[in-house]
Amino acid sequence: MRSGERRAIAEAATLLEALRPGARELVTALGDYLGQALVVGFTGPPGAGKSTLVNAVVAELRRRGQTVAVIAVDPSSPVSGGAILGDRVRMTAASGDNGVFVRSLASRGSLGGLSPAAVRVIDALDGAGFDVVLLETVGTGQSEIDVAEIADVRVVIAAPGLGDDIQAMKSGHLEIADIVVVNKADLPGASITRAQLEAALAMRVGGHGIPVLTTSALQGSGIAELVTAVDRVGKERLAAGVVARRRRRARYLIARAAADLVARRIKEGGPAVLDALADEVLAGAQTPEGAAGMLLTRL
Ligand SMILES: Nc1nc2c(ncn2[C@@H]2O[C@H](COP(=O)(O)OP(=O)(O)OP(=O)(O)O)[C@@H](O)[C@H]2O)c(=O)[nH]1
Ligand SMILES: [Mg+2]
């Protein structure tokens, strides 16, 4: 795996994704190599052009001599009927280019199932020594936002004409953005969307330094500028150190596993525990929030 053998990398990714026997030993063995890759998360509303943009970014990174791994969560949302990221990157990357590796993950959807797996696969690709790991997540749902937080650099993508989605972005993803991109700049309305996002960022604490770039992933414009911006933020983030990055991933995995554990225990505990607490709430002896605290102690 460390010498770049693709089959070994693929096997390692599967081992960690599915938490097969040996996963823990593998992470331990990789320990010294972990935390080196720059993880870049691309998030944004369905159909904004995330997959197309990631694909263009892969090509630009390769031009700059960086090795790139891509975690593609396909199929893409039914909303856009858009590009399948994994296939696209495979088509773009010259065949035989060992500097690009694509890992497709099974479709998201099952609550809590995918995101921790995606984070573990980051470990595999990081451990394999890729310079950059790119990750596409749809910016809906807390778990996707969590994964975006695992990234060292968060790129939030918008597109003109997304209307309500822009409103949602203002309250949601803009919070986590290091770089904002208005993709589909070849379409009318891009400059209006950009102005709206700049205005929203100006009101955000710490939002002043956040660049709002325009790209056309389809025509290839603005991609070099985007990669340069990612590089600039990435250099700062990598300076934070390997341990800090690994700790962030570990914290995320622990928190998600704990949430899953609680959900399972509640289910396994049967309705009895919940019913008793519900009666206390109905009797006014407990608030639902207080009862939640009690529930945790009874599981
Ligand atoms: N005009 C124009 N269309 C674009 C551009 N980038 C992507 N598209 C198109 O927009 C559609 C959606 O693109 P995707 O890359 O699949 O978007 P996505 O955000 O990954 O979509 P989901 O994964 O489904 O959320 C496709 O038809 C793309 O060809 C662009 O820069 N300009
Ligand atoms: Mg996509």
Short mmCIF file of C-alpha atoms and ligand atoms in Angstrom, two decimals:
data_model
loop_
_atom_site.label_atom_id
_atom_site.label_comp_id
_atom_site.label_asym_id
_atom_site.label_seq_id
_atom_site.Cartn_x
_atom_site.Cartn_y
_atom_site.Cartn_z
CA MET A 1 0.00 0.00 0.00
CA ARG A 2 2.74 2.43 0.95
CA SER A 3 4.54 1.72 -2.28
CA GLY A 4 1.45 2.76 -4.19
CA GLU A 5 0.11 -0.61 -5.23
CA ARG A 6 -3.43 0.18 -6.23
CA ARG A 7 -4.99 -3.11 -5.33
CA ALA A 8 -3.54 -2.87 -1.85
CA ILE A 9 -4.86 0.66 -1.45
CA ALA A 10 -8.31 -0.44 -2.59
CA GLU A 11 -8.26 -3.35 -0.16
CA ALA A 12 -7.19 -1.11 2.68
CA ALA A 13 -10.01 1.32 1.90
CA THR A 14 -12.53 -1.52 1.90
CA LEU A 15 -11.17 -2.91 5.14
CA LEU A 16 -11.66 0.41 6.88
CA GLU A 17 -14.92 1.32 5.18
CA ALA A 18 -16.57 -1.94 6.22
CA LEU A 19 -14.70 -2.20 9.52
CA ARG A 20 -13.57 -5.69 8.64
CA PRO A 21 -11.35 -7.66 10.96
CA GLY A 22 -7.88 -6.16 10.89
CA ALA A 23 -9.12 -2.58 10.52
CA ARG A 24 -7.77 -1.51 13.84
CA GLU A 25 -4.42 -3.15 13.26
CA LEU A 26 -4.17 -1.41 9.91
CA VAL A 27 -4.82 2.02 11.40
CA THR A 28 -2.24 1.32 14.09
CA ALA A 29 0.29 0.21 11.50
CA LEU A 30 -0.36 3.30 9.41
CA GLY A 31 -0.14 5.55 12.43
CA ASP A 32 3.04 7.40 11.56
CA TYR A 33 1.83 8.13 8.05
CA LEU A 34 -1.57 9.48 8.99
CA GLY A 35 -2.42 13.14 9.07
CA GLN A 36 -0.16 14.12 6.16
CA ALA A 37 -2.69 14.50 3.37
CA LEU A 38 -4.60 17.71 2.85
CA VAL A 39 -8.30 16.87 3.03
CA VAL A 40 -10.49 19.17 0.98
CA GLY A 41 -14.26 18.98 1.36
CA PHE A 42 -16.62 20.22 -1.33
CA THR A 43 -20.13 20.86 -0.19
CA GLY A 44 -23.16 22.71 -1.42
CA PRO A 45 -26.73 22.25 -2.60
CA PRO A 46 -27.71 19.45 -4.99
CA GLY A 47 -26.90 20.22 -8.58
CA ALA A 48 -24.52 23.10 -7.88
CA GLY A 49 -21.84 21.33 -9.86
CA LYS A 50 -19.80 19.77 -7.07
CA SER A 51 -18.89 16.62 -8.99
CA THR A 52 -18.01 18.49 -12.15
CA LEU A 53 -15.90 20.92 -10.17
CA VAL A 54 -14.09 18.23 -8.19
CA ASN A 55 -13.26 16.56 -11.47
CA ALA A 56 -11.78 19.79 -12.84
CA VAL A 57 -9.83 20.31 -9.63
CA VAL A 58 -8.33 16.82 -9.92
CA ALA A 59 -7.02 17.66 -13.38
CA GLU A 60 -5.51 20.93 -12.16
CA LEU A 61 -3.86 19.31 -9.15
CA ARG A 62 -2.33 16.67 -11.41
CA ARG A 63 -1.00 19.42 -13.66
CA ARG A 64 0.72 20.80 -10.58
CA GLY A 65 2.26 17.43 -9.81
CA GLN A 66 0.16 16.61 -6.75
CA THR A 67 -1.17 13.12 -6.19
CA VAL A 68 -4.91 13.05 -5.56
CA ALA A 69 -7.38 10.64 -4.04
CA VAL A 70 -11.09 11.24 -4.46
CA ILE A 71 -13.86 9.94 -2.28
CA ALA A 72 -16.96 9.88 -4.44
CA VAL A 73 -20.30 9.35 -2.81
CA ASP A 74 -22.49 8.34 -5.71
CA PRO A 75 -24.99 8.11 -7.20
CA SER A 76 -25.55 11.81 -7.29
CA SER A 77 -28.78 13.18 -5.95
CA PRO A 78 -31.91 12.62 -8.00
CA VAL A 79 -32.36 16.39 -8.09
CA SER A 80 -29.73 17.19 -10.67
CA GLY A 81 -29.39 13.92 -12.52
CA GLY A 82 -25.87 15.19 -12.67
CA ALA A 83 -22.49 13.68 -13.19
CA ILE A 84 -21.38 10.57 -11.41
CA LEU A 85 -18.20 11.77 -9.82
CA GLY A 86 -16.33 8.50 -9.70
CA ASP A 87 -16.86 7.78 -13.38
CA ARG A 88 -16.00 11.31 -14.37
CA VAL A 89 -12.70 11.36 -12.58
CA ARG A 90 -11.84 7.94 -13.93
CA MET A 91 -12.50 9.21 -17.41
CA THR A 92 -10.54 12.41 -16.93
CA ALA A 93 -7.51 10.89 -15.29
CA ALA A 94 -5.32 9.54 -18.02
CA SER A 95 -5.43 5.78 -17.80
CA GLY A 96 -2.37 4.45 -16.10
CA ASP A 97 -1.99 7.63 -14.06
CA ASN A 98 -1.01 6.30 -10.66
CA GLY A 99 -1.29 9.77 -9.22
CA VAL A 100 -5.09 9.60 -9.11
CA PHE A 101 -7.12 7.19 -7.08
CA VAL A 102 -10.91 7.15 -6.90
CA ARG A 103 -12.85 5.48 -4.18
CA SER A 104 -16.59 5.28 -4.62
CA LEU A 105 -18.66 4.75 -1.55
CA ALA A 106 -22.09 3.21 -1.53
CA SER A 107 -24.93 5.68 -1.72
CA ARG A 108 -25.62 7.71 1.33
CA GLY A 109 -28.98 7.55 2.94
CA SER A 110 -28.91 5.15 5.83
CA LEU A 111 -28.84 7.27 8.90
CA GLY A 112 -25.38 7.43 10.33
CA GLY A 113 -24.08 4.69 8.09
CA LEU A 114 -21.94 6.47 5.64
CA SER A 115 -20.20 9.41 7.16
CA PRO A 116 -18.03 7.56 9.65
CA ALA A 117 -17.13 5.17 6.83
CA ALA A 118 -16.08 8.13 4.69
CA VAL A 119 -13.87 9.39 7.48
CA ARG A 120 -12.25 5.97 7.87
CA VAL A 121 -11.61 5.81 4.14
CA ILE A 122 -9.85 9.17 4.43
CA ASP A 123 -7.45 7.39 6.79
CA ALA A 124 -6.76 4.71 4.20
CA LEU A 125 -6.03 7.22 1.43
CA ASP A 126 -4.05 9.47 3.73
CA GLY A 127 -2.06 6.46 4.86
CA ALA A 128 -1.40 5.51 1.26
CA GLY A 129 0.45 8.78 0.88
CA PHE A 130 -1.72 10.86 -1.43
CA ASP A 131 -0.94 14.56 -1.21
CA VAL A 132 -4.58 15.60 -1.38
CA VAL A 133 -7.86 13.85 -0.58
CA LEU A 134 -10.98 15.37 -2.11
CA LEU A 135 -14.41 14.67 -0.72
CA GLU A 136 -17.82 15.63 -2.09
CA THR A 137 -20.72 15.91 0.31
CA VAL A 138 -24.19 17.25 -0.27
CA GLY A 139 -24.69 20.09 2.10
CA THR A 140 -27.84 18.85 3.67
CA GLY A 141 -28.09 16.91 6.86
CA GLN A 142 -25.89 17.20 9.88
CA SER A 143 -23.69 14.22 9.12
CA GLU A 144 -22.56 15.73 5.83
CA ILE A 145 -21.79 18.98 7.57
CA ASP A 146 -19.84 16.98 10.14
CA VAL A 147 -17.78 15.38 7.43
CA ALA A 148 -17.15 18.79 5.94
CA GLU A 149 -15.74 19.76 9.30
CA ILE A 150 -13.31 16.88 9.14
CA ALA A 151 -11.84 18.50 6.05
CA ASP A 152 -8.85 20.80 6.42
CA VAL A 153 -10.24 23.08 3.74
CA ARG A 154 -13.97 23.52 3.20
CA VAL A 155 -15.10 24.69 -0.19
CA VAL A 156 -18.76 25.67 -0.33
CA ILE A 157 -20.27 25.69 -3.81
CA ALA A 158 -23.25 27.67 -5.00
CA ALA A 159 -24.66 28.27 -8.44
CA PRO A 160 -26.84 30.98 -9.90
CA GLY A 161 -30.54 30.33 -9.93
CA LEU A 162 -30.63 28.07 -6.91
CA GLY A 163 -32.96 30.50 -5.18
CA ASP A 164 -34.01 29.04 -1.85
CA ASP A 165 -30.82 27.07 -1.64
CA ILE A 166 -28.86 30.29 -1.47
CA GLN A 167 -31.04 31.34 1.43
CA ALA A 168 -30.38 28.03 3.14
CA MET A 169 -26.66 28.43 2.52
CA LYS A 170 -26.65 31.79 4.22
CA SER A 171 -27.89 30.22 7.40
CA GLY A 172 -26.10 26.91 7.06
CA HIS A 173 -22.98 26.10 5.15
CA LEU A 174 -21.54 29.56 4.91
CA GLU A 175 -20.68 29.11 8.55
CA ILE A 176 -18.12 26.48 7.73
CA ALA A 177 -16.74 27.87 4.48
CA ASP A 178 -13.07 28.62 3.99
CA ILE A 179 -13.67 29.36 0.33
CA VAL A 180 -16.96 30.05 -1.41
CA VAL A 181 -17.39 29.28 -5.08
CA VAL A 182 -20.11 30.44 -7.41
CA ASN A 183 -19.99 27.76 -10.07
CA LYS A 184 -21.78 27.90 -13.44
CA ALA A 185 -20.41 31.38 -13.98
CA ASP A 186 -21.17 30.84 -17.66
CA LEU A 187 -24.86 31.15 -16.79
CA PRO A 188 -26.65 34.44 -16.21
CA GLY A 189 -27.03 35.60 -12.63
CA ALA A 190 -23.63 34.49 -11.35
CA SER A 191 -22.56 38.00 -10.40
CA ILE A 192 -25.82 38.57 -8.49
CA THR A 193 -25.35 35.32 -6.59
CA ARG A 194 -21.78 36.29 -5.85
CA ALA A 195 -22.83 39.69 -4.52
CA GLN A 196 -25.49 38.05 -2.33
CA LEU A 197 -22.97 35.63 -0.87
CA GLU A 198 -20.40 38.37 -0.31
CA ALA A 199 -23.03 40.41 1.52
CA ALA A 200 -23.95 37.40 3.66
CA LEU A 201 -20.30 36.74 4.47
CA ALA A 202 -19.72 40.37 5.38
CA MET A 203 -22.31 39.98 8.13
CA ARG A 204 -20.70 36.83 9.44
CA VAL A 205 -18.15 37.07 12.20
CA GLY A 206 -14.80 36.33 10.63
CA GLY A 207 -16.41 36.25 7.20
CA HIS A 208 -14.42 39.12 5.76
CA GLY A 209 -11.39 37.15 4.68
CA ILE A 210 -13.41 34.42 2.96
CA PRO A 211 -12.90 34.62 -0.80
CA VAL A 212 -15.87 34.26 -3.12
CA LEU A 213 -14.59 32.91 -6.41
CA THR A 214 -16.40 32.24 -9.65
CA THR A 215 -15.84 29.14 -11.74
CA SER A 216 -17.29 27.38 -14.70
CA ALA A 217 -16.49 23.75 -14.12
CA LEU A 218 -17.93 23.04 -17.53
CA GLN A 219 -15.67 25.47 -19.40
CA GLY A 220 -12.70 25.17 -17.07
CA SER A 221 -12.57 28.82 -16.07
CA GLY A 222 -11.54 29.87 -12.58
CA ILE A 223 -10.25 26.42 -11.67
CA ALA A 224 -6.59 27.42 -11.35
CA GLU A 225 -7.59 30.31 -9.07
CA LEU A 226 -9.65 27.93 -6.95
CA VAL A 227 -6.80 25.46 -6.61
CA THR A 228 -4.44 28.28 -5.66
CA ALA A 229 -6.89 29.44 -2.98
CA VAL A 230 -7.22 25.87 -1.66
CA ASP A 231 -3.45 25.62 -1.57
CA ARG A 232 -3.13 28.85 0.39
CA VAL A 233 -5.64 27.82 3.06
CA GLY A 234 -4.23 24.29 3.04
CA LYS A 235 -0.71 25.49 3.90
CA GLU A 236 -2.09 27.23 6.99
CA ARG A 237 -4.09 24.20 8.03
CA LEU A 238 -1.29 21.70 7.54
CA ALA A 239 0.83 23.86 9.81
CA ALA A 240 -1.62 23.02 12.61
CA GLY A 241 0.04 19.63 12.75
CA VAL A 242 -0.54 15.99 12.22
CA VAL A 243 -1.77 15.19 15.69
CA ALA A 244 -4.42 17.90 15.66
CA ARG A 245 -5.78 16.56 12.40
CA ARG A 246 -5.84 12.98 13.55
CA ARG A 247 -7.47 13.99 16.81
CA ARG A 248 -10.25 15.76 14.92
CA ARG A 249 -11.05 12.60 12.98
CA ALA A 250 -10.92 10.46 16.10
CA ARG A 251 -13.22 12.85 17.95
CA TYR A 252 -15.71 12.72 15.12
CA LEU A 253 -15.69 8.92 14.98
CA ILE A 254 -16.13 8.65 18.73
CA ALA A 255 -19.02 11.11 18.80
CA ARG A 256 -20.79 9.38 15.92
CA ALA A 257 -20.27 5.94 17.41
CA ALA A 258 -21.61 7.19 20.73
CA ALA A 259 -24.72 8.60 19.03
CA ASP A 260 -25.28 5.29 17.26
CA LEU A 261 -24.79 3.42 20.51
CA VAL A 262 -27.38 5.54 22.30
CA ALA A 263 -29.85 5.08 19.45
CA ARG A 264 -29.35 1.33 19.55
CA ARG A 265 -29.66 1.11 23.32
CA ILE A 266 -32.88 3.12 23.24
CA LYS A 267 -34.24 0.73 20.65
CA GLU A 268 -33.05 -2.36 22.47
CA GLY A 269 -34.18 -1.02 25.81
CA GLY A 270 -37.67 -1.39 24.50
CA PRO A 271 -40.54 0.98 25.01
CA ALA A 272 -40.65 0.40 28.77
CA VAL A 273 -37.91 2.83 29.72
CA LEU A 274 -39.23 5.49 27.38
CA ASP A 275 -42.83 4.95 28.50
CA ALA A 276 -41.92 5.44 32.14
CA LEU A 277 -40.14 8.68 31.32
CA ALA A 278 -42.94 9.81 29.04
CA ASP A 279 -45.37 9.41 31.94
CA GLU A 280 -43.12 11.57 34.11
CA VAL A 281 -43.15 14.25 31.41
CA LEU A 282 -46.95 14.02 31.11
CA ALA A 283 -47.29 14.35 34.86
CA GLY A 284 -45.19 17.48 34.72
CA ALA A 285 -42.49 15.91 36.84
CA GLN A 286 -39.91 16.19 34.07
CA THR A 287 -39.24 18.23 30.98
CA PRO A 288 -38.49 16.16 27.87
CA GLU A 289 -34.95 17.51 28.00
CA GLY A 290 -34.56 16.53 31.61
CA ALA A 291 -35.99 13.11 30.83
CA ALA A 292 -33.39 12.72 28.09
CA GLY A 293 -30.67 13.15 30.67
CA MET A 294 -32.35 10.52 32.86
CA LEU A 295 -32.67 8.20 29.88
CA LEU A 296 -28.93 8.22 29.32
CA THR A 297 -28.31 7.12 32.89
CA ARG A 298 -30.81 4.25 32.56
CA LEU A 299 -29.53 2.76 29.31
N1 LIG B 1 -23.61 25.60 -17.28
C1 LIG B 1 -22.91 24.91 -16.41
N2 LIG B 1 -23.35 23.71 -15.99
C2 LIG B 1 -22.61 23.04 -15.09
C3 LIG B 1 -21.40 23.54 -14.58
N3 LIG B 1 -20.91 22.66 -13.68
C4 LIG B 1 -21.77 21.63 -13.67
N4 LIG B 1 -22.80 21.84 -14.51
C5 LIG B 1 -23.94 20.95 -14.79
O1 LIG B 1 -24.80 20.92 -13.68
C6 LIG B 1 -25.35 19.61 -13.51
C7 LIG B 1 -25.06 19.08 -12.14
O2 LIG B 1 -23.65 18.92 -12.03
P1 LIG B 1 -23.01 17.99 -10.94
O3 LIG B 1 -21.53 18.18 -11.02
O4 LIG B 1 -23.53 16.62 -11.03
O5 LIG B 1 -23.58 18.69 -9.63
P2 LIG B 1 -23.50 18.15 -8.13
O6 LIG B 1 -23.50 19.36 -7.26
O7 LIG B 1 -22.39 17.20 -7.96
O8 LIG B 1 -24.88 17.41 -8.02
P3 LIG B 1 -25.34 16.34 -6.91
O9 LIG B 1 -24.19 15.45 -6.60
O10 LIG B 1 -26.46 15.67 -7.60
O11 LIG B 1 -25.78 17.16 -5.74
C8 LIG B 1 -24.76 18.75 -14.62
O12 LIG B 1 -25.67 18.72 -15.68
C9 LIG B 1 -23.51 19.51 -15.02
O13 LIG B 1 -23.13 19.31 -16.34
C10 LIG B 1 -20.95 24.82 -15.04
O14 LIG B 1 -19.92 25.35 -14.66
N5 LIG B 1 -21.76 25.45 -15.95
MG MG B 2 -22.36 15.19 -7.28
#
